[in-house]
Amino acid sequence: MVNYKDLGLVNTREMFKRAVAGGYAIPAFNFNTMEQMQAIVMAAVETKSPVIMQVSKGARNYANATILRYMAEGAVAYAKELGCPNPEIVLHLDHGDSFELCKDCIDMGFSSVMYDGSSLPYEENIKISRQVVEYAHKYDVTVECELGVLAGVEDEVVAEESHYTKPEEVIDFATRTGCDSLAISIGTSHGAYKFKPEQCTRDPKTGKLVPPPLAFDVLAEIEQKLPGFPIVLHGSSSVPQDEVDTINKFGGNLPDAVGIPEEQLRKASKSAVCKINIDSDSRLAMTAAIRQYLAEHPDHFDPRQYLKPARENMKKMYIHKIKEVLGSDGKLG
Ligand code: G3H
Ligand code: 13P
Ligand code: ZN
């Protein structure tokens, strides 16, 4: 049993309390590789922001659970080396789909876990969420649970249709599970294709897709039912058009990729939304930089040559999100 406190990590409790009160959101960036981890830490240190580094089941399968755990421990040491004496870094399990997986992560040093029972019948979701919370709280690990279904891929769970979170269920769910934060569905979804073209309008000048707005009325109702309770938004990549254009220019093929406009995330950050999940934008930033580098340097084959600009591009994107979208810069406790 490894306790996250011995690794220099923190749970989400205090940072969420401050974020809700202060009208900003904590970035939750997924990582699978060393370059992503380095870029996240560099961005957090440079902006003096708390940060959540999250690991999906897929990331554990790709990179190995033990390696990722040590990378998170290394992230704390790296932040200190970069000049931040007291970094606030959370190691979080993203979309845990069983009690056993959540327990395994808690036992190996995670400071926060998500149990995602959103695809289960309501009572089943409550039952397993409660079981995870009871175990996690013994070790002061915080737990995120989910109500409502996002369209798209939630790791192992694929949903054709999204269902907004029902505001009339949130008090009962939060009370009976004892969860520390609640992920809700108000129109975001995972991946780089968040909306079908027929759900969008087209900007007549650029021909680009303009997505429908998020359901801020549903968010407001949830906030009214659970005043001050930490709310989480998944599927919050904005799919920057310049990165998509670079990918397409240098041999990629991502037609009609579309994300959540940043001004909507800015607006959400000012509410009880205190954790915003971003993964796809990091993938796009990395892929765009690598495609461009390799196209412009066909004779290069040292991975450090193309991973360095990829890391720089992700760092630039993370800093932009922290400073210009979520507002968590300068918010270390
Ligand atoms: O919510 C999903 C995250 O973007 C993680 O994706 O399961 O492909 O690692 P992944
Ligand atoms: P994106 O695919 O929009 O980056 O969402 C990531 C996410 O929600 C991770 O849990
Ligand atoms: Zn998610």
Tab-separated table of C-alpha atoms and ligand atoms in Angstrom:
chain	number	residue	atom	x	y	z
A	1	MET	CA	0.000	0.000	0.000
A	2	VAL	CA	1.482	3.347	-1.108
A	3	ASN	CA	-0.034	6.505	0.328
A	4	TYR	CA	-0.134	9.404	-2.125
A	5	LYS	CA	0.895	11.826	0.621
A	6	ASP	CA	4.272	10.090	0.790
A	7	LEU	CA	4.691	10.810	-2.935
A	8	GLY	CA	4.088	14.560	-2.472
A	9	LEU	CA	0.706	14.438	-4.232
A	10	VAL	CA	-2.489	16.092	-2.983
A	11	ASN	CA	-6.180	15.185	-3.248
A	12	THR	CA	-8.736	17.501	-4.866
A	13	ARG	CA	-10.688	18.632	-1.771
A	14	GLU	CA	-8.987	21.927	-0.941
A	15	MET	CA	-8.225	22.939	-4.517
A	16	PHE	CA	-11.867	22.408	-5.554
A	17	LYS	CA	-13.127	24.433	-2.596
A	18	ARG	CA	-10.886	27.337	-3.611
A	19	ALA	CA	-11.775	26.974	-7.315
A	20	VAL	CA	-15.535	27.056	-6.696
A	21	ALA	CA	-15.192	30.065	-4.393
A	22	GLY	CA	-12.767	31.819	-6.751
A	23	GLY	CA	-14.703	31.245	-9.991
A	24	TYR	CA	-12.057	29.304	-11.898
A	25	ALA	CA	-11.453	25.652	-12.851
A	26	ILE	CA	-8.545	23.255	-12.294
A	27	PRO	CA	-7.117	21.723	-15.479
A	28	ALA	CA	-7.301	17.938	-15.696
A	29	PHE	CA	-4.908	16.833	-18.423
A	30	ASN	CA	-4.599	13.182	-19.493
A	31	PHE	CA	-1.134	11.740	-19.932
A	32	ASN	CA	0.264	8.585	-21.502
A	33	THR	CA	3.839	9.600	-22.314
A	34	MET	CA	6.848	11.242	-20.709
A	35	GLU	CA	6.607	14.240	-23.036
A	36	GLN	CA	3.002	14.912	-22.008
A	37	MET	CA	3.945	14.639	-18.339
A	38	GLN	CA	6.885	17.027	-18.773
A	39	ALA	CA	4.790	19.540	-20.689
A	40	ILE	CA	2.022	19.447	-18.051
A	41	VAL	CA	4.499	20.037	-15.215
A	42	MET	CA	6.359	22.811	-17.060
A	43	ALA	CA	3.060	24.567	-17.813
A	44	ALA	CA	1.773	24.229	-14.238
A	45	VAL	CA	5.032	25.521	-12.758
A	46	GLU	CA	5.319	28.415	-15.186
A	47	THR	CA	1.752	29.544	-14.481
A	48	LYS	CA	1.792	28.670	-10.755
A	49	SER	CA	-1.332	26.564	-11.265
A	50	PRO	CA	-2.596	23.518	-9.385
A	51	VAL	CA	-2.986	20.638	-11.833
A	52	ILE	CA	-4.665	17.238	-12.129
A	53	MET	CA	-2.692	14.640	-14.070
A	54	GLN	CA	-5.072	11.912	-15.091
A	55	VAL	CA	-4.606	8.385	-16.285
A	56	SER	CA	-7.258	6.371	-18.128
A	57	LYS	CA	-7.571	2.600	-18.194
A	58	GLY	CA	-6.279	2.807	-21.765
A	59	ALA	CA	-3.240	4.783	-20.594
A	60	ARG	CA	-2.507	2.114	-17.985
A	61	ASN	CA	-2.704	-0.550	-20.673
A	62	TYR	CA	-0.464	1.463	-22.996
A	63	ALA	CA	2.229	2.728	-20.656
A	64	ASN	CA	1.993	0.305	-17.716
A	65	ALA	CA	0.338	1.218	-14.408
A	66	THR	CA	3.551	1.103	-12.376
A	67	ILE	CA	5.451	3.313	-14.791
A	68	LEU	CA	2.700	5.938	-14.794
A	69	ARG	CA	2.643	5.923	-10.985
A	70	TYR	CA	6.380	6.562	-10.842
A	71	MET	CA	6.047	9.245	-13.521
A	72	ALA	CA	3.560	11.083	-11.298
A	73	GLU	CA	5.939	10.809	-8.369
A	74	GLY	CA	8.661	12.095	-10.686
A	75	ALA	CA	6.376	14.960	-11.720
A	76	VAL	CA	6.357	16.284	-8.149
A	77	ALA	CA	10.158	16.141	-7.951
A	78	TYR	CA	10.445	17.724	-11.401
A	79	ALA	CA	8.124	20.602	-10.422
A	80	LYS	CA	10.332	21.295	-7.394
A	81	GLU	CA	13.441	21.147	-9.572
A	82	LEU	CA	11.825	23.707	-11.901
A	83	GLY	CA	11.494	26.108	-8.977
A	84	CYS	CA	8.085	25.360	-7.435
A	85	PRO	CA	8.726	24.371	-3.788
A	86	ASN	CA	5.124	23.325	-3.036
A	87	PRO	CA	3.443	22.074	-6.206
A	88	GLU	CA	-0.186	20.949	-6.034
A	89	ILE	CA	-0.359	17.890	-8.253
A	90	VAL	CA	-3.200	15.365	-8.170
A	91	LEU	CA	-2.775	11.887	-9.659
A	92	HIS	CA	-6.286	10.919	-10.781
A	93	LEU	CA	-7.817	7.800	-12.315
A	94	ASP	CA	-10.000	8.858	-15.251
A	95	HIS	CA	-13.149	6.797	-15.986
A	96	GLY	CA	-12.528	3.939	-13.554
A	97	ASP	CA	-15.042	1.285	-14.563
A	98	SER	CA	-14.936	-1.023	-11.533
A	99	PHE	CA	-14.417	-0.976	-7.775
A	100	GLU	CA	-11.350	-3.188	-8.251
A	101	LEU	CA	-9.648	-0.762	-10.652
A	102	CYS	CA	-10.316	2.178	-8.310
A	103	LYS	CA	-8.982	0.200	-5.337
A	104	ASP	CA	-5.887	-0.835	-7.275
A	105	CYS	CA	-5.115	2.813	-8.088
A	106	ILE	CA	-5.737	3.970	-4.506
A	107	ASP	CA	-3.430	1.208	-3.251
A	108	MET	CA	-0.661	2.301	-5.602
A	109	GLY	CA	-0.623	6.001	-4.702
A	110	PHE	CA	-3.393	7.782	-6.626
A	111	SER	CA	-4.771	10.770	-4.713
A	112	SER	CA	-8.100	10.876	-6.546
A	113	VAL	CA	-10.207	8.422	-8.543
A	114	MET	CA	-13.213	8.609	-10.786
A	115	TYR	CA	-15.747	5.838	-10.668
A	116	ASP	CA	-17.806	6.117	-13.848
A	117	GLY	CA	-21.051	4.208	-13.432
A	118	SER	CA	-22.927	6.562	-15.740
A	119	SER	CA	-23.877	3.801	-18.161
A	120	LEU	CA	-25.361	1.631	-15.384
A	121	PRO	CA	-28.911	1.747	-14.024
A	122	TYR	CA	-29.210	4.542	-11.420
A	123	GLU	CA	-29.295	2.314	-8.310
A	124	GLU	CA	-26.348	0.223	-9.528
A	125	ASN	CA	-24.344	3.395	-10.176
A	126	ILE	CA	-25.077	4.571	-6.611
A	127	LYS	CA	-24.168	1.198	-5.104
A	128	ILE	CA	-20.713	0.896	-6.675
A	129	SER	CA	-19.971	4.634	-6.356
A	130	ARG	CA	-20.717	4.351	-2.617
A	131	GLN	CA	-18.433	1.322	-2.313
A	132	VAL	CA	-15.569	3.234	-3.984
A	133	VAL	CA	-16.154	6.300	-1.796
A	134	GLU	CA	-16.102	4.214	1.401
A	135	TYR	CA	-12.789	2.633	0.464
A	136	ALA	CA	-11.213	5.850	-0.864
A	137	HIS	CA	-12.144	7.982	2.123
A	138	LYS	CA	-10.331	5.594	4.478
A	139	TYR	CA	-7.149	6.892	2.831
A	140	ASP	CA	-8.309	10.487	2.300
A	141	VAL	CA	-8.503	9.893	-1.464
A	142	THR	CA	-11.196	11.988	-3.191
A	143	VAL	CA	-13.775	10.483	-5.558
A	144	GLU	CA	-15.471	11.819	-8.686
A	145	CYS	CA	-18.662	10.094	-9.837
A	146	GLU	CA	-20.792	10.663	-12.925
A	147	LEU	CA	-24.482	11.109	-13.625
A	148	GLY	CA	-25.766	11.542	-17.169
A	149	VAL	CA	-24.291	10.119	-20.359
A	150	LEU	CA	-21.860	11.843	-22.713
A	151	ALA	CA	-22.063	10.870	-26.371
A	152	GLY	CA	-18.964	9.245	-27.829
A	153	VAL	CA	-16.363	7.027	-26.258
A	154	GLU	CA	-15.909	6.896	-22.492
A	155	ASP	CA	-12.930	4.572	-22.500
A	156	GLU	CA	-14.607	1.153	-22.675
A	157	VAL	CA	-18.112	2.627	-22.795
A	158	VAL	CA	-19.480	3.857	-26.126
A	159	ALA	CA	-22.768	5.769	-26.128
A	160	GLU	CA	-24.648	6.621	-29.295
A	161	GLU	CA	-26.936	9.054	-27.552
A	162	SER	CA	-26.109	11.538	-24.819
A	163	HIS	CA	-28.485	12.123	-21.926
A	164	TYR	CA	-28.191	15.323	-19.973
A	165	THR	CA	-27.840	14.916	-16.227
A	166	LYS	CA	-31.264	15.135	-14.606
A	167	PRO	CA	-31.104	17.959	-12.022
A	168	GLU	CA	-33.818	16.256	-9.966
A	169	GLU	CA	-31.440	13.323	-9.297
A	170	VAL	CA	-28.300	15.145	-8.165
A	171	ILE	CA	-29.122	15.720	-4.473
A	172	ASP	CA	-30.078	12.081	-3.948
A	173	PHE	CA	-27.017	10.880	-5.893
A	174	ALA	CA	-24.487	13.112	-4.134
A	175	THR	CA	-25.949	12.392	-0.697
A	176	ARG	CA	-26.194	8.627	-1.062
A	177	THR	CA	-22.807	8.121	-2.752
A	178	GLY	CA	-20.878	10.631	-0.609
A	179	CYS	CA	-18.837	11.562	-3.707
A	180	ASP	CA	-16.540	14.599	-3.561
A	181	SER	CA	-17.318	15.870	-7.052
A	182	LEU	CA	-19.859	15.165	-9.753
A	183	ALA	CA	-19.237	14.838	-13.495
A	184	ILE	CA	-22.285	15.951	-15.440
A	185	SER	CA	-23.513	15.827	-19.008
A	186	ILE	CA	-24.554	19.175	-20.520
A	187	GLY	CA	-23.588	18.651	-24.147
A	188	THR	CA	-19.838	18.006	-24.119
A	189	SER	CA	-18.488	14.722	-25.476
A	190	HIS	CA	-15.173	12.955	-25.867
A	191	GLY	CA	-12.833	13.084	-28.841
A	192	ALA	CA	-12.184	15.432	-31.755
A	193	TYR	CA	-15.585	14.954	-33.391
A	194	LYS	CA	-17.927	16.211	-30.712
A	195	PHE	CA	-20.811	17.071	-32.974
A	196	LYS	CA	-22.088	15.683	-36.235
A	197	PRO	CA	-22.141	18.285	-39.024
A	198	GLU	CA	-25.968	18.154	-38.974
A	199	GLN	CA	-25.952	19.263	-35.302
A	200	CYS	CA	-23.932	22.391	-36.213
A	201	THR	CA	-24.406	25.460	-38.332
A	202	ARG	CA	-21.732	26.618	-40.787
A	203	ASP	CA	-19.979	29.966	-40.582
A	204	PRO	CA	-20.809	31.457	-44.018
A	205	LYS	CA	-17.429	33.236	-44.194
A	206	THR	CA	-15.053	30.384	-43.276
A	207	GLY	CA	-17.235	27.350	-44.004
A	208	LYS	CA	-16.234	25.978	-40.575
A	209	LEU	CA	-18.706	24.189	-38.317
A	210	VAL	CA	-20.213	26.140	-35.416
A	211	PRO	CA	-21.343	23.783	-32.632
A	212	PRO	CA	-24.552	24.142	-30.611
A	213	PRO	CA	-24.165	25.796	-27.169
A	214	LEU	CA	-23.810	23.807	-23.955
A	215	ALA	CA	-26.912	23.388	-21.772
A	216	PHE	CA	-26.121	26.162	-19.280
A	217	ASP	CA	-29.733	26.013	-18.055
A	218	VAL	CA	-29.165	22.421	-16.877
A	219	LEU	CA	-25.897	23.482	-15.189
A	220	ALA	CA	-27.672	26.346	-13.418
A	221	GLU	CA	-30.383	23.992	-12.126
A	222	ILE	CA	-27.753	21.555	-10.836
A	223	GLU	CA	-25.911	24.390	-9.077
A	224	GLN	CA	-29.135	25.512	-7.494
A	225	LYS	CA	-29.782	22.003	-6.134
A	226	LEU	CA	-26.209	21.538	-4.888
A	227	PRO	CA	-24.872	25.001	-4.025
A	228	GLY	CA	-21.064	25.090	-3.975
A	229	PHE	CA	-20.710	21.384	-4.830
A	230	PRO	CA	-17.735	20.693	-7.167
A	231	ILE	CA	-18.895	19.964	-10.716
A	232	VAL	CA	-16.724	18.350	-13.403
A	233	LEU	CA	-16.889	18.699	-17.192
A	234	HIS	CA	-15.518	15.888	-19.310
A	235	GLY	CA	-15.041	16.088	-23.063
A	236	SER	CA	-13.892	19.703	-22.939
A	237	SER	CA	-11.309	19.908	-25.687
A	238	SER	CA	-11.817	22.794	-28.077
A	239	VAL	CA	-10.170	21.079	-31.069
A	240	PRO	CA	-8.136	24.137	-32.151
A	241	GLN	CA	-8.610	24.765	-35.836
A	242	ASP	CA	-4.955	25.741	-36.403
A	243	GLU	CA	-3.778	22.345	-35.121
A	244	VAL	CA	-6.368	20.538	-37.268
A	245	ASP	CA	-5.269	22.602	-40.285
A	246	THR	CA	-1.584	21.769	-39.638
A	247	ILE	CA	-2.388	18.063	-39.362
A	248	ASN	CA	-4.387	18.156	-42.595
A	249	LYS	CA	-1.723	20.226	-44.399
A	250	PHE	CA	1.005	17.724	-43.559
A	251	GLY	CA	-0.710	14.512	-44.615
A	252	GLY	CA	-3.447	14.066	-42.008
A	253	ASN	CA	-7.141	13.671	-42.647
A	254	LEU	CA	-9.401	15.132	-39.967
A	255	PRO	CA	-12.313	16.638	-41.850
A	256	ASP	CA	-14.946	18.498	-39.840
A	257	ALA	CA	-13.290	17.939	-36.444
A	258	VAL	CA	-15.071	20.170	-33.944
A	259	GLY	CA	-14.815	20.880	-30.201
A	260	ILE	CA	-16.263	23.053	-27.447
A	261	PRO	CA	-15.679	26.784	-28.056
A	262	GLU	CA	-13.317	28.237	-25.462
A	263	GLU	CA	-15.664	31.063	-24.484
A	264	GLN	CA	-18.176	28.460	-23.304
A	265	LEU	CA	-15.533	26.798	-21.143
A	266	ARG	CA	-14.523	30.218	-19.809
A	267	LYS	CA	-18.137	30.800	-18.817
A	268	ALA	CA	-18.425	27.333	-17.215
A	269	SER	CA	-15.187	27.884	-15.242
A	270	LYS	CA	-16.749	30.853	-13.488
A	271	SER	CA	-19.545	28.604	-12.126
A	272	ALA	CA	-19.344	25.575	-9.812
A	273	VAL	CA	-17.518	23.754	-12.626
A	274	CYS	CA	-14.115	23.345	-10.969
A	275	LYS	CA	-12.462	20.571	-13.035
A	276	ILE	CA	-12.255	20.606	-16.821
A	277	ASN	CA	-10.961	17.527	-18.644
A	278	ILE	CA	-8.760	17.976	-21.699
A	279	ASP	CA	-7.136	15.135	-23.603
A	280	SER	CA	-7.865	15.449	-27.329
A	281	ASP	CA	-6.304	18.939	-27.592
A	282	SER	CA	-3.032	17.501	-26.309
A	283	ARG	CA	-3.199	14.699	-28.871
A	284	LEU	CA	-3.824	17.233	-31.635
A	285	ALA	CA	-0.994	19.540	-30.487
A	286	MET	CA	1.433	16.623	-30.381
A	287	THR	CA	0.385	15.149	-33.724
A	288	ALA	CA	0.399	18.510	-35.518
A	289	ALA	CA	3.953	19.293	-34.366
A	290	ILE	CA	5.257	15.828	-35.254
A	291	ARG	CA	3.606	15.781	-38.688
A	292	GLN	CA	4.976	19.220	-39.512
A	293	TYR	CA	8.483	18.422	-38.249
A	294	LEU	CA	8.759	15.153	-40.133
A	295	ALA	CA	7.362	16.650	-43.345
A	296	GLU	CA	9.902	19.475	-43.157
A	297	HIS	CA	12.830	17.233	-42.127
A	298	PRO	CA	12.432	14.011	-44.133
A	299	ASP	CA	16.016	13.009	-43.352
A	300	HIS	CA	15.614	13.131	-39.537
A	301	PHE	CA	14.901	9.971	-37.542
A	302	ASP	CA	15.959	10.700	-33.940
A	303	PRO	CA	12.717	10.768	-31.890
A	304	ARG	CA	14.135	13.571	-29.745
A	305	GLN	CA	14.175	15.800	-32.802
A	306	TYR	CA	10.438	15.576	-33.397
A	307	LEU	CA	9.278	14.985	-29.812
A	308	LYS	CA	10.913	18.209	-28.637
A	309	PRO	CA	8.706	20.505	-30.770
A	310	ALA	CA	5.752	18.248	-29.904
A	311	ARG	CA	6.438	18.805	-26.192
A	312	GLU	CA	6.805	22.555	-26.752
A	313	ASN	CA	3.526	22.712	-28.624
A	314	MET	CA	1.659	20.829	-25.873
A	315	LYS	CA	3.202	23.079	-23.220
A	316	LYS	CA	2.045	26.156	-25.157
A	317	MET	CA	-1.478	24.704	-25.364
A	318	TYR	CA	-1.582	23.827	-21.620
A	319	ILE	CA	-0.421	27.347	-20.678
A	320	HIS	CA	-3.055	28.851	-22.955
A	321	LYS	CA	-5.812	26.754	-21.316
A	322	ILE	CA	-4.657	27.620	-17.804
A	323	LYS	CA	-4.300	31.353	-18.398
A	324	GLU	CA	-6.869	32.175	-21.042
A	325	VAL	CA	-9.640	29.632	-20.485
A	326	LEU	CA	-9.731	28.096	-16.989
A	327	GLY	CA	-8.164	30.942	-14.999
A	328	SER	CA	-6.197	28.733	-12.604
A	329	ASP	CA	-2.915	30.633	-13.025
A	330	GLY	CA	-1.443	32.002	-9.809
A	331	LYS	CA	-3.845	29.891	-7.734
A	332	LEU	CA	-1.430	27.706	-5.758
A	333	GLY	CA	-2.574	27.577	-2.130
B	1	G3H	O1	-12.205	10.170	-21.595
B	1	G3H	C1	-11.364	9.612	-22.274
B	1	G3H	C2	-9.968	10.111	-22.264
B	1	G3H	O2	-9.762	10.993	-23.346
B	1	G3H	C3	-9.009	8.973	-22.249
B	1	G3H	O3	-8.971	8.365	-23.493
B	1	G3H	O4	-9.276	5.950	-22.973
B	1	G3H	O5	-8.220	6.689	-25.125
B	1	G3H	O6	-6.984	6.932	-22.966
B	1	G3H	P1	-8.317	6.874	-23.649
B	2	13P	P1	-11.625	15.421	-24.657
B	2	13P	O1	-11.700	14.253	-25.570
B	2	13P	O2	-12.609	16.477	-25.056
B	2	13P	O3	-10.255	15.969	-24.518
B	2	13P	O4	-12.101	14.925	-23.197
B	2	13P	C1	-11.199	14.313	-22.312
B	2	13P	C2	-11.865	13.719	-21.130
B	2	13P	O5	-13.002	13.980	-20.801
B	2	13P	C3	-11.071	12.788	-20.314
B	2	13P	O6	-11.823	12.199	-19.313
B	3	ZN	ZN	-13.868	11.869	-19.789
